[in-house]
């Protein structure tokens, strides 16, 4: 009885806490949506909005097209369709995916989707039964029966407004076919080449299926998360939900056992029993420690170590084994090469009657801002400031992260065939391609494909990417000869790709054509060369041979023939001219030396006359060279 009373006291305590918190903040819960486009019939054409279910696997970044089916029996899908002999696989005569329309009410949303999936549905649309704004369909908490099928739901689901559901039902009553497209391409913002995401979690390992699910997710997603973080593709931040104790309850047993820092930061008792086991404040302390581990790891440029710590702590330091706490946690920290002292410094004193900067920031971040609503569901994943909806599963979350990258900036892990379809494999995506060089303008992206002229071996291709791409730049001739004409004969190669031209093809000298096809010019026949009187012309591939009659030599620039040998008279005349030139040169040199000597004598006389006065007669006598 005492335990029951304590448990009821815990519940009443948290009801009061939540009521006070909801009255003290102005946050809001945001319903994440995807688009529904009615393709047929014409009377319903247009776009509608639907609320993404918080279970199953929404196809983030993708689309699905199928036909709508409204079952004649089991319209609320609260029972297995097998009981009614209904199979959506059998009703699918055209092999189109079946989107089952189901009425809201009488059982959990997740159970409805599970029953429809087992009957062959590709997706589920739940029609609201009241006129109200869209809400988020959540999975049931603490339900052992639901736990058996929640993880097995692999199809997307969405809630649609009552008016839209009524319109669909009216058309289906007339036996008309309704074709719709479910579109998640814009459900996740994708502004740039880095995705920022948060994971709101809890270190408690005795809180039931939800805690088990989130720790299983951490363990399985760790590899992807660390690859993305190490490559700089993502910026990850862990968060932990905490509550505060109202001032009137600070001195109560509930508050003291479940809060630190004098009631400022609280967590529920793990086993909902205040008389034994671990207390809520133990959970708050470990939550704080995990936040500090991330901070210390991030300061040392190893932010991804958080994933190792949380995984190892969950394995080594469990409440079940009675080693959940500081001693075991610090052993894990040491094993990962982090500073225990730095983590302790970050954690501070949990008994201090003061705000803790790290935990206070968590409470402030819990309140939504901008496009992101309040974090009220645990666990919650926030990607590019939008809350992820769907099953917390490795592949599903990876798809959501990949949908957050700007197109063509996704890392290779996002282009894995398990999570996306390579549209370039079918008809090259409708883009330009050259079969000869196996170069394509089709670039696979997570959302589809883009037709974009590529860069190959440093050579830029230019064009529209759909019908035309052309190599550009000086190195273009290194790739398939710039896609120009080229031919080799008898060891000699000619090409229409000219390195001095940045683009285009031009037949080389000796050839004519458009550059894609070139043919030899017959210079002899067209009389464009070797036309002198003594010339003999013979055409060859890429040129011609011109020979002169007799012993004459052909000069191509002048298109003329000259004598190859000179006569004796010519040689005599040449020697005479050379001898004359040598004689003239020698005479010129002697005259130059005489003039230079005379000039120097006059200069010397002028200088001496200033320092050594001479007789009047001597002053007028020229310097004479003394004889020996």
JSON list of C-alpha atoms in Angstrom, two decimals, residues 242-245 250 254-267 279-289 347-356 359-360 363:
[
{"chain": "A", "resi": 242, "resn": "UNK", "atom": "CA", "xyz": [14.66, 18.19, -17.71]},
{"chain": "A", "resi": 243, "resn": "UNK", "atom": "CA", "xyz": [11.87, 19.60, -15.55]},
{"chain": "A", "resi": 244, "resn": "UNK", "atom": "CA", "xyz": [12.01, 21.94, -12.60]},
{"chain": "A", "resi": 245, "resn": "UNK", "atom": "CA", "xyz": [10.39, 21.59, -9.19]},
{"chain": "A", "resi": 250, "resn": "UNK", "atom": "CA", "xyz": [11.40, 22.10, -3.20]},
{"chain": "A", "resi": 254, "resn": "UNK", "atom": "CA", "xyz": [9.79, 13.86, -4.25]},
{"chain": "A", "resi": 255, "resn": "UNK", "atom": "CA", "xyz": [11.71, 16.99, -5.16]},
{"chain": "A", "resi": 256, "resn": "UNK", "atom": "CA", "xyz": [14.81, 16.16, -3.14]},
{"chain": "A", "resi": 257, "resn": "UNK", "atom": "CA", "xyz": [15.07, 12.67, -4.62]},
{"chain": "A", "resi": 258, "resn": "UNK", "atom": "CA", "xyz": [14.46, 13.67, -8.21]},
{"chain": "A", "resi": 259, "resn": "UNK", "atom": "CA", "xyz": [16.12, 17.08, -8.58]},
{"chain": "A", "resi": 260, "resn": "UNK", "atom": "CA", "xyz": [19.53, 18.74, -8.27]},
{"chain": "A", "resi": 261, "resn": "UNK", "atom": "CA", "xyz": [20.51, 22.38, -7.74]},
{"chain": "A", "resi": 262, "resn": "UNK", "atom": "CA", "xyz": [17.65, 22.87, -5.24]},
{"chain": "A", "resi": 263, "resn": "UNK", "atom": "CA", "xyz": [14.83, 21.77, -7.48]},
{"chain": "A", "resi": 264, "resn": "UNK", "atom": "CA", "xyz": [15.95, 23.51, -10.64]},
{"chain": "A", "resi": 265, "resn": "UNK", "atom": "CA", "xyz": [16.59, 20.38, -12.71]},
{"chain": "A", "resi": 266, "resn": "UNK", "atom": "CA", "xyz": [14.58, 17.20, -12.29]},
{"chain": "A", "resi": 267, "resn": "UNK", "atom": "CA", "xyz": [13.89, 13.82, -13.90]},
{"chain": "A", "resi": 279, "resn": "UNK", "atom": "CA", "xyz": [16.44, 8.21, -8.04]},
{"chain": "A", "resi": 280, "resn": "UNK", "atom": "CA", "xyz": [15.56, 10.84, -10.58]},
{"chain": "A", "resi": 281, "resn": "UNK", "atom": "CA", "xyz": [18.51, 13.01, -9.55]},
{"chain": "A", "resi": 282, "resn": "UNK", "atom": "CA", "xyz": [20.85, 10.15, -10.51]},
{"chain": "A", "resi": 283, "resn": "UNK", "atom": "CA", "xyz": [19.45, 10.38, -14.02]},
{"chain": "A", "resi": 284, "resn": "UNK", "atom": "CA", "xyz": [19.82, 14.17, -14.09]},
{"chain": "A", "resi": 285, "resn": "UNK", "atom": "CA", "xyz": [23.48, 13.89, -13.03]},
{"chain": "A", "resi": 286, "resn": "UNK", "atom": "CA", "xyz": [24.23, 11.35, -15.76]},
{"chain": "A", "resi": 287, "resn": "UNK", "atom": "CA", "xyz": [22.38, 13.45, -18.33]},
{"chain": "A", "resi": 288, "resn": "UNK", "atom": "CA", "xyz": [24.58, 16.38, -17.32]},
{"chain": "A", "resi": 289, "resn": "UNK", "atom": "CA", "xyz": [27.70, 14.20, -17.49]},
{"chain": "A", "resi": 347, "resn": "UNK", "atom": "CA", "xyz": [29.40, 19.37, -14.17]},
{"chain": "A", "resi": 348, "resn": "UNK", "atom": "CA", "xyz": [30.05, 21.66, -11.18]},
{"chain": "A", "resi": 349, "resn": "UNK", "atom": "CA", "xyz": [28.31, 21.17, -7.84]},
{"chain": "A", "resi": 350, "resn": "UNK", "atom": "CA", "xyz": [24.86, 19.53, -8.09]},
{"chain": "A", "resi": 351, "resn": "UNK", "atom": "CA", "xyz": [24.04, 20.69, -4.55]},
{"chain": "A", "resi": 352, "resn": "UNK", "atom": "CA", "xyz": [24.62, 24.38, -5.30]},
{"chain": "A", "resi": 353, "resn": "UNK", "atom": "CA", "xyz": [21.65, 26.68, -4.93]},
{"chain": "A", "resi": 354, "resn": "UNK", "atom": "CA", "xyz": [22.28, 28.28, -8.30]},
{"chain": "A", "resi": 355, "resn": "UNK", "atom": "CA", "xyz": [21.50, 27.91, -11.98]},
{"chain": "A", "resi": 356, "resn": "UNK", "atom": "CA", "xyz": [23.68, 25.52, -13.95]},
{"chain": "A", "resi": 359, "resn": "UNK", "atom": "CA", "xyz": [21.21, 22.49, -17.84]},
{"chain": "A", "resi": 360, "resn": "UNK", "atom": "CA", "xyz": [19.55, 25.88, -18.00]},
{"chain": "A", "resi": 363, "resn": "UNK", "atom": "CA", "xyz": [15.46, 23.92, -20.60]}
]
